[in-house]
PDB file of C-alpha atoms in Angstrom:
ATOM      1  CA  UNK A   1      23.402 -78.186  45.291  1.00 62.00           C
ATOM      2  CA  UNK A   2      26.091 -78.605  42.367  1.00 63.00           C
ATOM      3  CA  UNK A   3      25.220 -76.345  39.303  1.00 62.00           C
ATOM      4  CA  UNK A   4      27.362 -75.273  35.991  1.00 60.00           C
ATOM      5  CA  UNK A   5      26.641 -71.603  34.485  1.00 57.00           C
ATOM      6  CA  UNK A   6      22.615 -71.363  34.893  1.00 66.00           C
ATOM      7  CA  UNK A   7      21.580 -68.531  32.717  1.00 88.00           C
ATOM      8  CA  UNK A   8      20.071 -69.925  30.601  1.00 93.00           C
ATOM      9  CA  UNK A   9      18.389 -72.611  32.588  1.00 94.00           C
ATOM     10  CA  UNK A  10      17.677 -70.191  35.331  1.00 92.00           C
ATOM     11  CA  UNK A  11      15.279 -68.568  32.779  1.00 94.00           C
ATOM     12  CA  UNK A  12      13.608 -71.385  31.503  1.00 95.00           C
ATOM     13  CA  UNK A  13      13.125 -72.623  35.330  1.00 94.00           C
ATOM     14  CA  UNK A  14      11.565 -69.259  36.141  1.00 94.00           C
ATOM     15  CA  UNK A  15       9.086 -69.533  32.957  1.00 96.00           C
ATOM     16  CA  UNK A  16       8.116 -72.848  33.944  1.00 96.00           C
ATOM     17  CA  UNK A  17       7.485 -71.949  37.194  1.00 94.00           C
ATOM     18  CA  UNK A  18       5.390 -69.324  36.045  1.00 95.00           C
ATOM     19  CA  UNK A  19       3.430 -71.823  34.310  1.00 96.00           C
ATOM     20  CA  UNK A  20       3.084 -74.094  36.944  1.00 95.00           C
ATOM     21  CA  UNK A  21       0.060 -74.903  39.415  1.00 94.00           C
ATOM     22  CA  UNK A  22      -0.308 -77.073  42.805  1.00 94.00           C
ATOM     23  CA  UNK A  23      -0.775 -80.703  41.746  1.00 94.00           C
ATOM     24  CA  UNK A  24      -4.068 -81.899  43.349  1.00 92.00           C
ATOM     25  CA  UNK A  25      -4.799 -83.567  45.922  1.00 90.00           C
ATOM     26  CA  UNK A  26      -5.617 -87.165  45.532  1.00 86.00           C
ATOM     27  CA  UNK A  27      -4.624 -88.977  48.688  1.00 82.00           C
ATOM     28  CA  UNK A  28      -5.732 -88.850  52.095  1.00 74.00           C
ATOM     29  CA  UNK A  29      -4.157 -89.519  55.239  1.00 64.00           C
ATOM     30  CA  UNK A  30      -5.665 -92.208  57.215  1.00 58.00           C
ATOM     31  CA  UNK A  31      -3.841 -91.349  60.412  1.00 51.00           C
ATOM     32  CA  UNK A  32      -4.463 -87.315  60.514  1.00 53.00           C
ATOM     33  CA  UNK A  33      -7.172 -87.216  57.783  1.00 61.00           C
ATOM     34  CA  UNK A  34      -5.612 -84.426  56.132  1.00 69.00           C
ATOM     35  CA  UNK A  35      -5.553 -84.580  52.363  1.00 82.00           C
ATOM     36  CA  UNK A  36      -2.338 -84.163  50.381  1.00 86.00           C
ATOM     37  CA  UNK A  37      -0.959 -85.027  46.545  1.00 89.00           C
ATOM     38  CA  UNK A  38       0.938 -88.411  45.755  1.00 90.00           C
ATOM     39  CA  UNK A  39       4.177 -88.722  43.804  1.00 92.00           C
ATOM     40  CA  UNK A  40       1.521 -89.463  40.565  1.00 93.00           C
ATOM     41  CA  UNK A  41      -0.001 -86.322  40.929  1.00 94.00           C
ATOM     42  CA  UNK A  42       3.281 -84.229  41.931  1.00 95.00           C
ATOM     43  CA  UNK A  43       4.626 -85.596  38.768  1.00 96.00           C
ATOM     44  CA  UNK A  44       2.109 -84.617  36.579  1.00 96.00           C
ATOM     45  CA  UNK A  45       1.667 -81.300  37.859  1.00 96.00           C
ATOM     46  CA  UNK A  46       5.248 -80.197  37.401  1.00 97.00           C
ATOM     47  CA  UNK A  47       6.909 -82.528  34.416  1.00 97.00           C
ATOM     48  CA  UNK A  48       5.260 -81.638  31.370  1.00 97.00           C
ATOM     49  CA  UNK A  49       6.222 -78.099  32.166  1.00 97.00           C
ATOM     50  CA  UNK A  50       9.310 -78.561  32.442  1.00 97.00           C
ATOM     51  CA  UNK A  51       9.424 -80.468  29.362  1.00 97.00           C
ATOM     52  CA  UNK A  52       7.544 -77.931  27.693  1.00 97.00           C
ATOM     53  CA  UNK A  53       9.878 -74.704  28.705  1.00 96.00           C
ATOM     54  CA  UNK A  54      12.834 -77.247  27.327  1.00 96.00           C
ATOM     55  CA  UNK A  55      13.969 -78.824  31.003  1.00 97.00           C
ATOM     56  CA  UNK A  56      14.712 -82.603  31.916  1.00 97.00           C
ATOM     57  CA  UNK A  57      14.356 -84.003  35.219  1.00 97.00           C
ATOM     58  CA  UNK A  58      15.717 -87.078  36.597  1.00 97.00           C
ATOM     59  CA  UNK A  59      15.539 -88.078  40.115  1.00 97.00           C
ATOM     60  CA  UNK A  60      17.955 -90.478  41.398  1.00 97.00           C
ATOM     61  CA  UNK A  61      17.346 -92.640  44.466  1.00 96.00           C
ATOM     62  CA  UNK A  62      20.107 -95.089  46.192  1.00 95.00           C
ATOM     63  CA  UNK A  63      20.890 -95.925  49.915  1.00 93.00           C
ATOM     64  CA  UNK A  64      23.095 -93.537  51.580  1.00 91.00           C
ATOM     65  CA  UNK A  65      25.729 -94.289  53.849  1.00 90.00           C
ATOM     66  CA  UNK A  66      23.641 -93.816  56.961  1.00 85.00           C
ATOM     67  CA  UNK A  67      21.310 -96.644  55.993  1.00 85.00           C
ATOM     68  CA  UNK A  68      18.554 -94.473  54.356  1.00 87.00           C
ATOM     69  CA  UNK A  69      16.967 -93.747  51.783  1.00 91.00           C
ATOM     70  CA  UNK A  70      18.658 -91.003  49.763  1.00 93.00           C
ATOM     71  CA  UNK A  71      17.608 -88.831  46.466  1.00 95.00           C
ATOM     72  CA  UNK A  72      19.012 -86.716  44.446  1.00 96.00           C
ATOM     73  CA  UNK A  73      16.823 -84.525  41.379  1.00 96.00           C
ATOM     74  CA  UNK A  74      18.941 -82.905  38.906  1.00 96.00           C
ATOM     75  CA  UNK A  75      17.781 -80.529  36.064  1.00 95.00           C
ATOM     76  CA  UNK A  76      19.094 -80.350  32.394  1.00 96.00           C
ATOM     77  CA  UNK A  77      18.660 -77.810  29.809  1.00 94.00           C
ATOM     78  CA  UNK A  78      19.354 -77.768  26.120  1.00 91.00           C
ATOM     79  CA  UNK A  79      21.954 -75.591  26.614  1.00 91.00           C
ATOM     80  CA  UNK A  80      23.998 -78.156  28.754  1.00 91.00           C
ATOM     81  CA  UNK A  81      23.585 -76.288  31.783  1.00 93.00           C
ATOM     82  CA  UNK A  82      22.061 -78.446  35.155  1.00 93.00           C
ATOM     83  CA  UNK A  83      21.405 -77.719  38.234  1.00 92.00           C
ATOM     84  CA  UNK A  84      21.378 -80.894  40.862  1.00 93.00           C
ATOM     85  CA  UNK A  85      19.194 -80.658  44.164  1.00 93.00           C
ATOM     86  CA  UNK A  86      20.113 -82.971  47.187  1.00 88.00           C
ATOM     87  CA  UNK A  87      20.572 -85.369  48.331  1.00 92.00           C
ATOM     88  CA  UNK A  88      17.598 -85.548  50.498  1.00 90.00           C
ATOM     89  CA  UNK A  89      17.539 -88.554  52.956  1.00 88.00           C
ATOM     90  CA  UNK A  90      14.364 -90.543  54.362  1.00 85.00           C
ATOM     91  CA  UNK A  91      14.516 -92.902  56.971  1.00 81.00           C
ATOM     92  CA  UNK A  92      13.608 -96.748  55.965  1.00 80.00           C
ATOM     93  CA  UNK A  93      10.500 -97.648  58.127  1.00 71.00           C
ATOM     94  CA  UNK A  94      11.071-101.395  57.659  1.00 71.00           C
ATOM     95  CA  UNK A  95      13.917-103.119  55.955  1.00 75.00           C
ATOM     96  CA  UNK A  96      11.807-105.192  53.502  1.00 78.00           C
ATOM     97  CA  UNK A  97      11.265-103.908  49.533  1.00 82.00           C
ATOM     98  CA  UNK A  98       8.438-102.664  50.707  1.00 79.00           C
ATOM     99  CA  UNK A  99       9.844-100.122  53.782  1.00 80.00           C
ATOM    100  CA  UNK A 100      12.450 -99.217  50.949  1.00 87.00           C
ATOM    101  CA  UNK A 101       9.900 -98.610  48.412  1.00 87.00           C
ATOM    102  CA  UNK A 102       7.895 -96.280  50.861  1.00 84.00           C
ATOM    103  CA  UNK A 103      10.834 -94.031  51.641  1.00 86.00           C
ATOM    104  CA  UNK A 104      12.112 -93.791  47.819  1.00 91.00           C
ATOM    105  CA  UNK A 105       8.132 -92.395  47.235  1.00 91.00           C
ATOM    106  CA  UNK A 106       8.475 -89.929  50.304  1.00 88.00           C
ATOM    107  CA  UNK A 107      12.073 -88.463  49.212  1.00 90.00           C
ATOM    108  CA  UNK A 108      10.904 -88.212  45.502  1.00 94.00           C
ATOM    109  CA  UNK A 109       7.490 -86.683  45.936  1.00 92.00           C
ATOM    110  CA  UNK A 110       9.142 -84.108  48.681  1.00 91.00           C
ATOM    111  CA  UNK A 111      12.011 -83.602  46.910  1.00 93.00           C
ATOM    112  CA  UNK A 112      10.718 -83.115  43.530  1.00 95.00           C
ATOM    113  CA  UNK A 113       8.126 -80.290  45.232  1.00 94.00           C
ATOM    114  CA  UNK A 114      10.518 -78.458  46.500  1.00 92.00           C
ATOM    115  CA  UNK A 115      12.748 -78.278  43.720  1.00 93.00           C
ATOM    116  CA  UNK A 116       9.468 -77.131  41.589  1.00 94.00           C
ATOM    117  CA  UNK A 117       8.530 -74.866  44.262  1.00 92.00           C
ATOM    118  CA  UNK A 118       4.956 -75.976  44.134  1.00 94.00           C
ATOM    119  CA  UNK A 119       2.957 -77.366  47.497  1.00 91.00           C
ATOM    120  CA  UNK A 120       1.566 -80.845  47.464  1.00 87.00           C
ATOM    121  CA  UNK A 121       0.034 -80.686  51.508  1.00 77.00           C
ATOM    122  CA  UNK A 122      -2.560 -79.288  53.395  1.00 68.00           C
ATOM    123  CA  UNK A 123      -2.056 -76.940  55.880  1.00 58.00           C
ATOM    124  CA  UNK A 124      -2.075 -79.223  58.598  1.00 50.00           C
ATOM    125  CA  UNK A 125      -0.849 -76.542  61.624  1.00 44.00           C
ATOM    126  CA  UNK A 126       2.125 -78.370  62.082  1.00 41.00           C
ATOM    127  CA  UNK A 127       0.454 -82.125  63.551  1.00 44.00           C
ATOM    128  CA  UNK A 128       2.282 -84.429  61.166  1.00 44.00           C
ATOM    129  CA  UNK A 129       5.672 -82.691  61.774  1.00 43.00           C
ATOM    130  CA  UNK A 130       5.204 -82.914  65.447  1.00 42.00           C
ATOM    131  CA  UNK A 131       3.639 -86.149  65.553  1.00 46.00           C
ATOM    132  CA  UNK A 132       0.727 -84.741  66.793  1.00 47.00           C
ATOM    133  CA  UNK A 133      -2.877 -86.662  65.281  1.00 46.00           C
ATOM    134  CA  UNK A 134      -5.493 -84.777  64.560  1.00 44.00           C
ATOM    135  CA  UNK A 135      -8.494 -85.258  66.908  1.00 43.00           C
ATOM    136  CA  UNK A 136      -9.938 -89.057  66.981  1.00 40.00           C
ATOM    137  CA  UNK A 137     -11.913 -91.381  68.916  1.00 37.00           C
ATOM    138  CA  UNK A 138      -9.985 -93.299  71.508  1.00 37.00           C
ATOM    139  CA  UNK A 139     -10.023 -97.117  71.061  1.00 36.00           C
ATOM    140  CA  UNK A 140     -12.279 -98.908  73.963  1.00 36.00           C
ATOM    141  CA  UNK A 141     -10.663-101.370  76.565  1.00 36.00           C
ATOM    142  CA  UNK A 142     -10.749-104.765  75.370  1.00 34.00           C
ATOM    143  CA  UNK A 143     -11.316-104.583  71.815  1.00 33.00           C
ATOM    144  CA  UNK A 144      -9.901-106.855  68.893  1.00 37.00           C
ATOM    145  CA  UNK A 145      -6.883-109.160  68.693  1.00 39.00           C
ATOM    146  CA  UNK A 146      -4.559-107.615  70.512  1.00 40.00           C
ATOM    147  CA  UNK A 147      -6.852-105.406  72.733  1.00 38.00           C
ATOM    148  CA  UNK A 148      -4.598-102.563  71.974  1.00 39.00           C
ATOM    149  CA  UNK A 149      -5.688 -99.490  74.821  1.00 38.00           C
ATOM    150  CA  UNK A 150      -4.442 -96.222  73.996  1.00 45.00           C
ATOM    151  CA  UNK A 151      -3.660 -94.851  70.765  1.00 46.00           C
ATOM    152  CA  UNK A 152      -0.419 -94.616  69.047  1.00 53.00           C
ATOM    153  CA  UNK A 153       1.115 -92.995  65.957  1.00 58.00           C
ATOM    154  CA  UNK A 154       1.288 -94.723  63.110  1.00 62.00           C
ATOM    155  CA  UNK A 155       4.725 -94.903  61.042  1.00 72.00           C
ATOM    156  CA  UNK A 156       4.812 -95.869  57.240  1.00 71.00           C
ATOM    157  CA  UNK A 157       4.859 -99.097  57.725  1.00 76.00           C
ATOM    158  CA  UNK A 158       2.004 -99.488  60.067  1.00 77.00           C
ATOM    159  CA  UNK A 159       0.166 -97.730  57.664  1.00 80.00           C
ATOM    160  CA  UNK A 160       1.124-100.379  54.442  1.00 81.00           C
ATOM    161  CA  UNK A 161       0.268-103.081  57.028  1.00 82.00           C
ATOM    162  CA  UNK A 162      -3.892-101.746  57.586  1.00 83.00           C
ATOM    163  CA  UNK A 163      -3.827-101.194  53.825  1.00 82.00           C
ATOM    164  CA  UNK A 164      -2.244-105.320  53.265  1.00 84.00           C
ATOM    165  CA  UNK A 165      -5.268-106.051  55.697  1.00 89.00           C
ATOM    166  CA  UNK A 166      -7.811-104.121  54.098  1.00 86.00           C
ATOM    167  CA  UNK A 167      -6.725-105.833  50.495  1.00 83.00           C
ATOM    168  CA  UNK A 168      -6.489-109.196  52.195  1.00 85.00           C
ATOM    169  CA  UNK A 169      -9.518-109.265  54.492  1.00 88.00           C
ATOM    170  CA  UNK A 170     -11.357-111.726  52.016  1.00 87.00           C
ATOM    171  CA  UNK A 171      -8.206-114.282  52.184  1.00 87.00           C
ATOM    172  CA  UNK A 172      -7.753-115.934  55.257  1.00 88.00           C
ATOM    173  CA  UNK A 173      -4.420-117.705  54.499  1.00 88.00           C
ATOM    174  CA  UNK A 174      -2.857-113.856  53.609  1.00 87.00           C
ATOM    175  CA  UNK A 175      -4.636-112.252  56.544  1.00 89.00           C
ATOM    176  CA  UNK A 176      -3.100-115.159  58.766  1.00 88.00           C
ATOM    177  CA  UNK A 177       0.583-114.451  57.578  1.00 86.00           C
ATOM    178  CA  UNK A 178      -0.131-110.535  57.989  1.00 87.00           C
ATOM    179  CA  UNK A 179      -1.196-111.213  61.766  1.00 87.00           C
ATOM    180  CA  UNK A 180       2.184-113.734  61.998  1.00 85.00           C
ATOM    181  CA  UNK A 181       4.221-110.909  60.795  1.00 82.00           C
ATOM    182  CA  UNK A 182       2.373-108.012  63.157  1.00 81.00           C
ATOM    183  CA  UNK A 183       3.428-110.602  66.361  1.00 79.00           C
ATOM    184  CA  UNK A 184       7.158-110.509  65.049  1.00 78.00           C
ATOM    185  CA  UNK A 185       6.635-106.515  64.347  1.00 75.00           C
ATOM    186  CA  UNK A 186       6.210-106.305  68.178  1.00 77.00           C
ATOM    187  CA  UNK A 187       3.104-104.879  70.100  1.00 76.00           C
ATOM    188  CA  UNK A 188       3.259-101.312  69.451  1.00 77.00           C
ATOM    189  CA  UNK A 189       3.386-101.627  65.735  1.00 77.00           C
ATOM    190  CA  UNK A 190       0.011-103.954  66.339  1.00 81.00           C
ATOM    191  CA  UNK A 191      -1.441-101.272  67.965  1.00 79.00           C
ATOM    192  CA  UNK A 192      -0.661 -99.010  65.635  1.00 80.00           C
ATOM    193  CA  UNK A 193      -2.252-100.769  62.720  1.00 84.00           C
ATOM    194  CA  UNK A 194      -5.093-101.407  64.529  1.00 83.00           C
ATOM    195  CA  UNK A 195      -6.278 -97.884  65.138  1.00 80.00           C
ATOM    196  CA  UNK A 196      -6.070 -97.402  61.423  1.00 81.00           C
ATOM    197  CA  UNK A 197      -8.988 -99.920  60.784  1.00 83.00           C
ATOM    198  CA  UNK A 198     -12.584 -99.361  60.974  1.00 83.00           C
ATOM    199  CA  UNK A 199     -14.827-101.298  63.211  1.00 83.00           C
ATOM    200  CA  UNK A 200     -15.882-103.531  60.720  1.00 86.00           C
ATOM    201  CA  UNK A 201     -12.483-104.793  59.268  1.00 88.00           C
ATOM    202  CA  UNK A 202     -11.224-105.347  62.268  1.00 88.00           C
ATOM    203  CA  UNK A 203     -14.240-107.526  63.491  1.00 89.00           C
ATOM    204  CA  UNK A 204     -13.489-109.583  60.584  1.00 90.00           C
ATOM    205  CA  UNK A 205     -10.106-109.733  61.308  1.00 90.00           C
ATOM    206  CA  UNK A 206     -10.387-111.025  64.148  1.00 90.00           C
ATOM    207  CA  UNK A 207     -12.714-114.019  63.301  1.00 91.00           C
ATOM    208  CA  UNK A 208     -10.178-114.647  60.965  1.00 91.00           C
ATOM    209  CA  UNK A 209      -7.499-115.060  63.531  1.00 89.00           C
ATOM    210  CA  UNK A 210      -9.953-116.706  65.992  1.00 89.00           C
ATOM    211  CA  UNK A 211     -11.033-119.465  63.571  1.00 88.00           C
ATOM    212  CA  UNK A 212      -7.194-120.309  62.633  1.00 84.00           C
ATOM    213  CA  UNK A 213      -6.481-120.808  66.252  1.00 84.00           C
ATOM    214  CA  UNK A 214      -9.469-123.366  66.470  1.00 84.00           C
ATOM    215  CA  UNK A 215      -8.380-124.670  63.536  1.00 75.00           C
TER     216      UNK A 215
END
């Protein structure tokens, strides 16, 4: 943390934060169905107050030397005095736009809530840090593409692919090039995309993918 003489902006800070609520929770989890607030609502629960008690915030977000995704959130005050958080690093899921884009989201929204000291997730007793899902129905023997058996835990990216299948499932073309990409992704990233799916996308899914090969 870097910080010039913070008096003044100390006080503000602790006025805002006086001022200051949870932001709500508007997102779910598919993979451990626990709720928790995106960067949207993290944003809107903590900037205007800020602004209002006479702070700036800007976060700044660039690759760090180690490949991942870094970010940095640094306060300013009328006074001239700052205070700069960070930087707080996120591992890249995939290296696409996409797997960038992903981590930049996680390291702002985290970052930004701890800066504010306000909590954007359920109490979740510890199963996302531990990669522990919450309870779920196992997948059956034999089903879909893939027949995936087993479950597995999903990763960021595995996640963005169900929702690119979800958005897609009424264009075959797209759903074809999602499936191409899933084969290059490897099995266990197929797997876990499919256990994010209900039943019925992934029937039609898969008569998607079995028409194209009859094609």
């Amino acid at each position: 943390m870097e910080l010039n003489p913070t008096g003044k902006l100390a006080e503000a800070l602790a006025k805002a934060q006086a001022e200051m609520s949870n932001p709500k929770f508007d997102k779910t989890n598919p993979h451990f169905r626990n709720k928790f607030a995106s960067l949207a609502a993290v944003r809107d629960a903590v900037i205007p107050v800020l602004a209002r008690n006479g702070i700036a915030c800007i976060q700044n977000v660039y690759t760090a030397e180690s490949g991942r995704v870094a970010c940095t959130t640094s306060l300013y005050h009328g006074s001239g005095e700052t205070l700069t958080f960070g930087p707080l690093e996120m591992p890249v899921s995939k290296s696409d736009a996409q797997g960038f884009g992903s981590a930049a989201t996680y390291a702002r929204r985290y970052h930004l809530m701890a800066v504010a000291n306000v909590v954007g997730d359920e109490d979740d007793d510890a199963n996302e840090a531990t990669g522990k899902p919450a309870p779920a129905t196992a997948l059956k023997p034999g089903i879909g593409v893939h027949s995936p058996l087993g479950d597995t835990t999903p990763n960021d990216a595995a996640i963005a692919y169900a929702d690119a299948i979800r958005e897609a499932i009424s264009n075959p073309e797209r759903i074809a090039e999602i499936h191409a990409d899933l084969h290059e992704e490897g099995e266990e990233q197929y797997r876990a995309v499919w256990s994010l799916l209900d039943s019925k996308t992934r029937s039609a899914f898969k008569k998607i993918i079995d028409q194209k090969k009859a094609a």
